[in-house]
XYZ file of C-alpha atoms in Angstrom:
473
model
C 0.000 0.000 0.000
C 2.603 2.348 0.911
C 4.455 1.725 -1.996
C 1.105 2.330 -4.403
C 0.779 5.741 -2.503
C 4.786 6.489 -3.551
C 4.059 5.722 -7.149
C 0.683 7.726 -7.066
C 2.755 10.811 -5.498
C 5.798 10.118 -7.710
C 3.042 10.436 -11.151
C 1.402 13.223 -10.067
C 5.126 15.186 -9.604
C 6.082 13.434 -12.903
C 2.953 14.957 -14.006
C 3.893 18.607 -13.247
C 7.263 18.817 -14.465
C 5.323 16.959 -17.950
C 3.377 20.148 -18.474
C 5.773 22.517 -17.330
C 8.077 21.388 -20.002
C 5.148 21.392 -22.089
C 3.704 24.455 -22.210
C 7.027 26.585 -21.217
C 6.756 29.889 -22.519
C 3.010 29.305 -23.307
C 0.715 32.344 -23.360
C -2.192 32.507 -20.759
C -4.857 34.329 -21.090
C -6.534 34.938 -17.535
C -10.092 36.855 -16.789
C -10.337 37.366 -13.318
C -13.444 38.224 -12.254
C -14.106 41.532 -9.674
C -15.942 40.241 -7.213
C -12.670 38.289 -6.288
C -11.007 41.023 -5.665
C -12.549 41.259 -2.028
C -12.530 37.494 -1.245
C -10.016 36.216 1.259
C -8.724 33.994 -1.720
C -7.644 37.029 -3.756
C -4.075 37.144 -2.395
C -3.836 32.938 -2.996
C -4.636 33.451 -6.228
C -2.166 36.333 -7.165
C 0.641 34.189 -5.894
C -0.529 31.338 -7.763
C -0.698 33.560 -11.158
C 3.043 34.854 -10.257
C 4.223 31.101 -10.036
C 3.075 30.015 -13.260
C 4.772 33.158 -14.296
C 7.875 32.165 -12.663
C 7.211 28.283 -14.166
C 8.072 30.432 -17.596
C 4.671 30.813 -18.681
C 3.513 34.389 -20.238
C 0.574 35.799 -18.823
C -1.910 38.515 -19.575
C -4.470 39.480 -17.057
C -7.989 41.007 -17.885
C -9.606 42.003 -15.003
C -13.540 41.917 -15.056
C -14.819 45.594 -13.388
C -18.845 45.355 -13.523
C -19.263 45.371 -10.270
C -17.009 48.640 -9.195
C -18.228 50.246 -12.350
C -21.726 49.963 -10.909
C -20.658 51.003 -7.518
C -19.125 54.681 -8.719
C -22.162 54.993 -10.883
C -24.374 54.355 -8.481
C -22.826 56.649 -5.943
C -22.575 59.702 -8.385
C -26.740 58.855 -9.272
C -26.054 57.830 -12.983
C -28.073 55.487 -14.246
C -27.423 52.814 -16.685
C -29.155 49.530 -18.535
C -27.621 46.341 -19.610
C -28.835 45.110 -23.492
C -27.128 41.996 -24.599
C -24.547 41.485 -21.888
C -23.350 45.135 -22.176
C -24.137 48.508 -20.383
C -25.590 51.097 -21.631
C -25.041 54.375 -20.365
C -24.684 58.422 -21.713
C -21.249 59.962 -22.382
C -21.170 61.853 -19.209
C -20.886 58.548 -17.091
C -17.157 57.107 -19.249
C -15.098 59.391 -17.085
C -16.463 57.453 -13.798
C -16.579 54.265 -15.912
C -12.568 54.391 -16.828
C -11.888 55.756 -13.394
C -13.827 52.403 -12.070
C -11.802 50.163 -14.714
C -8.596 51.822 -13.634
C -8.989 51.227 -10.042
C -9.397 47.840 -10.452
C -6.073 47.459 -12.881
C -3.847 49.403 -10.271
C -5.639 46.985 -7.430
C -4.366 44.154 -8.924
C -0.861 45.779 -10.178
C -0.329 46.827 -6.358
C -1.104 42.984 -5.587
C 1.626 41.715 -8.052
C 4.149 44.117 -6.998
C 3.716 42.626 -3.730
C 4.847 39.617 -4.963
C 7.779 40.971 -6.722
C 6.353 40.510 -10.463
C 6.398 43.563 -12.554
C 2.815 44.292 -14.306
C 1.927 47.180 -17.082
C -0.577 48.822 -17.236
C -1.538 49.505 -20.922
C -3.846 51.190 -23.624
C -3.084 48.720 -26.203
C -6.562 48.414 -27.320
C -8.296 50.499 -30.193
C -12.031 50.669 -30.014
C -15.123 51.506 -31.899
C -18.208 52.209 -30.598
C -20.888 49.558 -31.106
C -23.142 51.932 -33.029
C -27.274 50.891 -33.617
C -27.671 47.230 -34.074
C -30.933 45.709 -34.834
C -32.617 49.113 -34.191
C -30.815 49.812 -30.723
C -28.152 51.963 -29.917
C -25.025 50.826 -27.849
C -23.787 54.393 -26.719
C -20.461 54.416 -25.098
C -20.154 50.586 -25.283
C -17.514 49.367 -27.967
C -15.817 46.755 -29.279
C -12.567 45.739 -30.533
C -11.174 47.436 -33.454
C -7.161 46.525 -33.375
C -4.877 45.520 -30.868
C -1.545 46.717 -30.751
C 0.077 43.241 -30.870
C 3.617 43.798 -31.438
C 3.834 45.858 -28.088
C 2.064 43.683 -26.050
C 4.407 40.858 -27.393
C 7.450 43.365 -26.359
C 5.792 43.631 -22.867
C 5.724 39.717 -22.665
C 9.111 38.839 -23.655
C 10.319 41.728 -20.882
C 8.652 39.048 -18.524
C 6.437 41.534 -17.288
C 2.042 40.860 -16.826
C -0.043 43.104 -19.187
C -2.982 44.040 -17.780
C -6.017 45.619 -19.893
C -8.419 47.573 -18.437
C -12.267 47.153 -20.055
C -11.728 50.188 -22.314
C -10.628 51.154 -25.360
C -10.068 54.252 -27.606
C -10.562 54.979 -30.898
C -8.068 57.090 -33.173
C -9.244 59.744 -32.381
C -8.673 59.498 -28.429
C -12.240 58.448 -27.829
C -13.116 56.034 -25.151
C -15.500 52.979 -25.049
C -16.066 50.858 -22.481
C -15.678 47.049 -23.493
C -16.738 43.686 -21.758
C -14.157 42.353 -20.098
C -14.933 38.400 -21.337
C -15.098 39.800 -24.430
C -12.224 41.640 -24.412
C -10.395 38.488 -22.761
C -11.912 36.308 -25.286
C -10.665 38.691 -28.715
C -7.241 39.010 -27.083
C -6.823 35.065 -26.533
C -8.090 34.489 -30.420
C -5.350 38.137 -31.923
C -2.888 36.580 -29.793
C -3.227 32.724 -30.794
C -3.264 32.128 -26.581
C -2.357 28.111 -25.438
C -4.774 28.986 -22.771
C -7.920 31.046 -21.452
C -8.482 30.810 -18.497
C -12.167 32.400 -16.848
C -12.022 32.440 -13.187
C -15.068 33.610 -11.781
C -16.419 32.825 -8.118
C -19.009 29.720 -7.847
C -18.556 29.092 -11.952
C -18.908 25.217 -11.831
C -20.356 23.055 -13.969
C -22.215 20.161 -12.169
C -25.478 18.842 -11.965
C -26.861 21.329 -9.318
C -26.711 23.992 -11.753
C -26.926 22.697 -14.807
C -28.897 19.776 -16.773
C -26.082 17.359 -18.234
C -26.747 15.435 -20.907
C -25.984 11.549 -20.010
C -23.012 11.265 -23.008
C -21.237 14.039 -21.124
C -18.917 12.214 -18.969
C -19.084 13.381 -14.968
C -15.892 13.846 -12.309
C -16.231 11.788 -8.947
C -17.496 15.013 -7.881
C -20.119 15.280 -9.861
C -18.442 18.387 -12.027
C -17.925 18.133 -15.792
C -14.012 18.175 -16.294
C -13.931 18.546 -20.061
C -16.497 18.830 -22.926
C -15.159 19.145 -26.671
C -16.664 21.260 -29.172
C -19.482 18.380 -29.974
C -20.394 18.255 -26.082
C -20.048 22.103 -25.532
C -22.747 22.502 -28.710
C -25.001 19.943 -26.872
C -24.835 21.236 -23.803
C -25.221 24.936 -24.336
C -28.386 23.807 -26.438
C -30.050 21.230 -23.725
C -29.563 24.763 -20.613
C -29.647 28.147 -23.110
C -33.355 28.100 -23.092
C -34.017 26.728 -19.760
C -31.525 29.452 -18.274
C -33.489 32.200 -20.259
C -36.703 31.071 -19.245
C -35.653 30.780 -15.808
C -34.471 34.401 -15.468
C -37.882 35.796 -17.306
C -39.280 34.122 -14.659
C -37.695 35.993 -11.731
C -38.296 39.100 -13.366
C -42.005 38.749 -13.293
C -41.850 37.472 -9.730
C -39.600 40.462 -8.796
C -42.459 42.560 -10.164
C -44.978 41.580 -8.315
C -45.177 42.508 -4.858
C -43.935 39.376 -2.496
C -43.378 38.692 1.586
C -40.186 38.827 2.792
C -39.713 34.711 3.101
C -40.636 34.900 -1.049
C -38.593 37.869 -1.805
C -35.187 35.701 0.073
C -36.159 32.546 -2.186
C -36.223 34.684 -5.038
C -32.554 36.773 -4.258
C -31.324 33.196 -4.000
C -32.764 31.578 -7.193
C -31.933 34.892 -8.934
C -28.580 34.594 -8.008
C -28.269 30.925 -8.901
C -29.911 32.084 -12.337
C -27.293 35.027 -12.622
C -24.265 32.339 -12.595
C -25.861 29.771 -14.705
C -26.176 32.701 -17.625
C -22.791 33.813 -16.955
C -20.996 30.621 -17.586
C -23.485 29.805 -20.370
C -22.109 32.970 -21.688
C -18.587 31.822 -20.655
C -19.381 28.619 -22.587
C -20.643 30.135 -25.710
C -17.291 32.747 -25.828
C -15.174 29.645 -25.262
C -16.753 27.867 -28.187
C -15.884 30.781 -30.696
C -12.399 30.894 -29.337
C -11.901 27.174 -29.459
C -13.325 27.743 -33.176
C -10.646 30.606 -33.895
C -7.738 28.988 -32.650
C -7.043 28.993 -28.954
C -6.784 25.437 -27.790
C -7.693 25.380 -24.449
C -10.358 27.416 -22.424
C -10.889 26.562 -18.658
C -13.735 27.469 -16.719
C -12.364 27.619 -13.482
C -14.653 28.344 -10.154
C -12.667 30.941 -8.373
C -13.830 30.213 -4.730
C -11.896 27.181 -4.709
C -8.114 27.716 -3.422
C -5.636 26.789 -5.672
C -7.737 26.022 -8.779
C -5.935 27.729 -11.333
C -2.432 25.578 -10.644
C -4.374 22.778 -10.179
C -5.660 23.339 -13.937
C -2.530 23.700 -15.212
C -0.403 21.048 -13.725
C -2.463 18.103 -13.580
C -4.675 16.233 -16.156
C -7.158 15.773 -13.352
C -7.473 19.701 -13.317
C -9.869 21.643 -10.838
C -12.531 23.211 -13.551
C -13.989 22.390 -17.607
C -11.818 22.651 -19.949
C -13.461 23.422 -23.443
C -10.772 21.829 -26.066
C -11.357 20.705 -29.662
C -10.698 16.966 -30.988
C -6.410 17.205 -30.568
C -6.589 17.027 -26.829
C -5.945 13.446 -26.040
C -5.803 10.428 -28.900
C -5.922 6.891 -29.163
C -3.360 5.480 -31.279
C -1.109 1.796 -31.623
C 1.004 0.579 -28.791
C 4.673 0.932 -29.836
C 7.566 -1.100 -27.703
C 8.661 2.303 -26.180
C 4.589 2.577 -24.392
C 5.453 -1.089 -22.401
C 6.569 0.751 -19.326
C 3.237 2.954 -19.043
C 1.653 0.167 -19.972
C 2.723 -2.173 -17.216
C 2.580 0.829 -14.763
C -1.159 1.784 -15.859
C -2.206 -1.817 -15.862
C -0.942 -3.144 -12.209
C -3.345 -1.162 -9.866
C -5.941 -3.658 -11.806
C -3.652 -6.661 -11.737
C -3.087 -6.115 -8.325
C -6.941 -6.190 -7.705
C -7.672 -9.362 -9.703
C -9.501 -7.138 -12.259
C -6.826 -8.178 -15.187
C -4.182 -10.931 -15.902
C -1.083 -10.633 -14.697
C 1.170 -8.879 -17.663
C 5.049 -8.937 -17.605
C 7.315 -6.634 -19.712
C 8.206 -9.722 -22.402
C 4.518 -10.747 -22.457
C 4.087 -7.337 -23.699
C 6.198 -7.398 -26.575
C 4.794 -10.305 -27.790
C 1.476 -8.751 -28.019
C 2.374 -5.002 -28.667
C 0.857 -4.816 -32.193
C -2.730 -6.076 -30.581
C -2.903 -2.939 -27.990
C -3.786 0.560 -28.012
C -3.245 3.132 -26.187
C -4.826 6.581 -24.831
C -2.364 9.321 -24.899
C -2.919 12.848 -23.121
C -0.363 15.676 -23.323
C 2.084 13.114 -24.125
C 1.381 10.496 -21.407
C -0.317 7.473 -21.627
C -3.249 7.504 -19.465
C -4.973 3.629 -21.033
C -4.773 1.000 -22.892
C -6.880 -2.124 -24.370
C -6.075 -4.907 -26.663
C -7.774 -6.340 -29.825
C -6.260 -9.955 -30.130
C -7.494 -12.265 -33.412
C -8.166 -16.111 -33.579
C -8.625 -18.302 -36.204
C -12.003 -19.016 -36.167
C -12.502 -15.072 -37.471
C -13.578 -14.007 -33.668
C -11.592 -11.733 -31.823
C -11.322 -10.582 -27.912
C -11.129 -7.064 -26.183
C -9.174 -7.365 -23.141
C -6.297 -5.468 -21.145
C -8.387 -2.317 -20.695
C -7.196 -0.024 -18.217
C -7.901 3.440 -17.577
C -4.591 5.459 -15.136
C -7.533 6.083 -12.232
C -6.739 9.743 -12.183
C -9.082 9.630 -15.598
C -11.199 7.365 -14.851
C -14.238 10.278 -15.159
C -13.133 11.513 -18.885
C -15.082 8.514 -20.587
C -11.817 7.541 -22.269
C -12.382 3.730 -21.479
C -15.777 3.161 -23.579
C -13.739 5.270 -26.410
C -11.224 2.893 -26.269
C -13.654 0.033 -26.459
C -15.948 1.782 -29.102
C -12.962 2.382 -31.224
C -11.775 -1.287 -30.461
C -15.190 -2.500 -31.934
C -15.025 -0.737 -34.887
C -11.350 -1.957 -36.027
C -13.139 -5.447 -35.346
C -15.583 -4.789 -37.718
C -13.525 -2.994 -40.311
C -11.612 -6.439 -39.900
C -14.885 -8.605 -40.622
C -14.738 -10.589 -36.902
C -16.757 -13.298 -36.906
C -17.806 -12.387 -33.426
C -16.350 -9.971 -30.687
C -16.193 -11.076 -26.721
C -14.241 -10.514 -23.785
C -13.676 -11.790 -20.221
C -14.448 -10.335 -16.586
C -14.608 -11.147 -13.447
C -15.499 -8.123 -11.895
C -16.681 -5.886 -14.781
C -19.477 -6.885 -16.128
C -21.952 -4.595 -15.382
C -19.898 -1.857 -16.837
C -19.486 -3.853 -20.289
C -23.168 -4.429 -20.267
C -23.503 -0.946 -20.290
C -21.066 -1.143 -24.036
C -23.811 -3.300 -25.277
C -21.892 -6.416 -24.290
C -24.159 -9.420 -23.023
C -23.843 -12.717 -21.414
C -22.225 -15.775 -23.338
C -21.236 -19.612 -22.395
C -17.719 -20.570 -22.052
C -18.435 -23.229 -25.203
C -19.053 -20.070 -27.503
C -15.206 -19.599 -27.010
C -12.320 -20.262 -30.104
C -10.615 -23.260 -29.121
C -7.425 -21.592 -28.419
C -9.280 -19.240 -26.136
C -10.798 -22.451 -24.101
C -7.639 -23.929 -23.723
C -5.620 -21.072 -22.044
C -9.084 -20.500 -20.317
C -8.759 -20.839 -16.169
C -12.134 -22.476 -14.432
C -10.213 -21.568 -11.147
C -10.667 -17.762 -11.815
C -14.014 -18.125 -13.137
C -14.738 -15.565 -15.709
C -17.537 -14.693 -17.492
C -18.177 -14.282 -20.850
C -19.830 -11.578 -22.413
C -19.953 -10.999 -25.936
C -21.478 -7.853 -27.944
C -25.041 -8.056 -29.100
C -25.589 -7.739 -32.708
């Protein structure tokens, strides 16, 4: 046991010097949401930015500023609307609104400095205002019109932290204010980022908040760790309209007049409401940047301490990532995956689940496995192995436990019974002695022994008592 518990520590080290070679001198893209800046966890996560800094990752910060925007408005009686995710307000209300912006920037520059990291401070965004769509007219709000690319890069390779405010300024001097996930999002995409990272407080993406569609694969904890572009378009559609409908309905509740034990429930459900649109909005800017280019977008919640390293450094991660189809593959076993192999496979060995398998067993069979590989490590592996009766057997499949929620074992198996069929088998089993049920749920179904190719029967063990199961046509 203790030596199982070495090995686990000694992968999950191996694990973070993997990515830091990996994705040294990456660009990250981080959007870190206001209302963090008073939460007890604002100083954890500033020293957790500066070490993946130090790690020799490039970062650029975009702080989010809604919330003190609304406070100086509110204090100096201006009023404002929000159309379409962005406010509206006159011009007299963008000198309060870049003071706002500001604050926050030099907040979180003051916070870095304590740490010893350099940031900047920049107006390396030019703007246009968002003008009438459909009929309705943005005011001061803008959008993206250039960035200045070549001096952010020259920021960057200084090794200091840019840090954009939510405004920009048109050539002639003229300021618009600009969502900050939007601007975080259009700066990831200009700047071809490895990474985007959203950290906003409470932003998960479980069951509690959200309805998940049963081929979405779940963590132990019940979160969604990863969705690809097919799963992101199928979830946004099964919770965009339920989300929507959800918030009309507050609005007509908050209408009305309600007692005091009503007008709590509602605060509460309108709050719950006010995340779920956020990420969905999160979700739906992650999809266009996974579209344009940036590989990686993480969700991250930012109450949790430590979630943004934990991303980073680990395949288990702490949030969603949003990735398109090049984040992990399965491809053939080649001699030089035997090691992983062995490693992956003796946690099940050891628990009766599999055969024992020795390194020369192994490259006998070699050109029957697969394997899963993630960011250059193997994380499973299954075998396809022929007879000569035309039938052939899945077995050897092993998932590294620390993946065990990503769904990558009924890929392998899926993909497994495919190359069977491709290959005309006759009929495809396996045997188990303790996983049945979860090959039932493949579509695999009870069998006799007698079923078996004769080669099969004769290496076959009554002692260990395995079932057969073989997949329904």
């Amino acid at each position: 046991m203790e030596e199982f518990a070495i090995h686990k520590k000694a992968e999950q080290i191996r694990d973070v010097i993997r990515y830091i070679k990996k994705f040294k001198n990456a660009l990250i893209l981080i959007y870190l949401d206001d209302s963090l800046l008073d939460s007890p966890l604002f100083p954890n996560h500033i020293k957790d930015i500066c070490l993946v800094h130090e790690a020799g990752f490039k970062v650029v910060l975009v702080p989010g500023a809604s919330r003190r925007i609304s406070e100086i408005l509110s204090e100096a009686g201006i009023s404002w609307t929000i159309h379409d995710n962005c406010r509206i307000t006159e011009p007299e209300a963008m000198p309060l609104i870049k003071m706002a912006a500001f604050d926050v920037s030099n907040q979180i520059m003051t916070a870095f400095a304590g740490e010893g990291k350099t940031a900047v401070i920049g107006n390396w965004v030019r703007a246009r205002g968002k003008g009438v769509i459909d009929g309705f007219y943005y005011g001061t709000s803008g959008e993206i019109d250039k960035l200045q690319i070549e001096a952010i890069k020259t920021v960057l390779d200084s090794g200091f932290i840019p840090i954009f405010p939510c405004i920009g300024w048109s050539a002639a001097g003229k300021p618009y204010n600009i969502s900050s996930i939007e601007l975080s999002q259009q700066i990831a995409i200009q700047l071809q980022a490895d990474k985007l990272f959203f950290l906003v407080p409470g932003a998960e993406i479980n069951s509690n908040l959200f309805s998940i569609p049963e081929s979405i694969a779940l963590s132990p904890d019940g979160t969604v760790p990863a969705l690809n572009l097919e799963e992101l378009e199928l979830f946004i559609k099964t919770n965009e309209l339920s989300v929507n409908s959800s918030e009309n309905s507050i609005n007509s509740t908050e209408r009305s007049v309600v007692s005091s034990e009503t007008n709590y429930v509602s605060r509460e459900t309108s709050e719950k409401t006010g995340l779920q649109k956020k990420i969905i909005l999160l979700l739906q800017k992650a999809r266009e940047a996974c579209k344009e280019g940036v590989s990686r977008i993480h969700i991250l919640n930012g109450s949790l301490d430590g979630s943004i390293p934990c991303e980073i450094f680990s395949n288990l991660g702490s949030g969603t990532m949003i990735y398109s189809s090049n984040y992990g593959k399965i491809r053939n076993m080649t001699r030089e995956d035997i090691p992983a192999v062995l490693n992956i496979m003796q946690p099940f060995i050891e628990k009766g689940i599999l055969l024992p398998r020795t390194n020369e067993s192994l490259s006998a069979q070699f050109e029957n496995f697969i394997v899963y590989e993630l960011d250059g490590a193997i994380r499973a592996c299954a075998s396809l192995v022929p007879y000569t009766d035309g039938q052939m057997e899945i077995a050897g499949v092993a998932v590294d436990s620390i993946c065990s929620h990503m769904g990558i074992g009924p890929k392998m198996v899926s993909f497994l019974v495919k190359r069977a069929k491709k290959k005309n088998a006759t009929g495809i089993f396996l045997l188990t002695t303790k996983t049945a049920d979860w090959f039932e749920n493949l579509g695999f179904k009870n069998s006799d022994i007698s079923s078996l190719p004769e080669e099969r029967k004769k290496i076959w063990n009554p002692a260990r008592g395995s079932k057969v199961l073989r997949l329904s046509e």
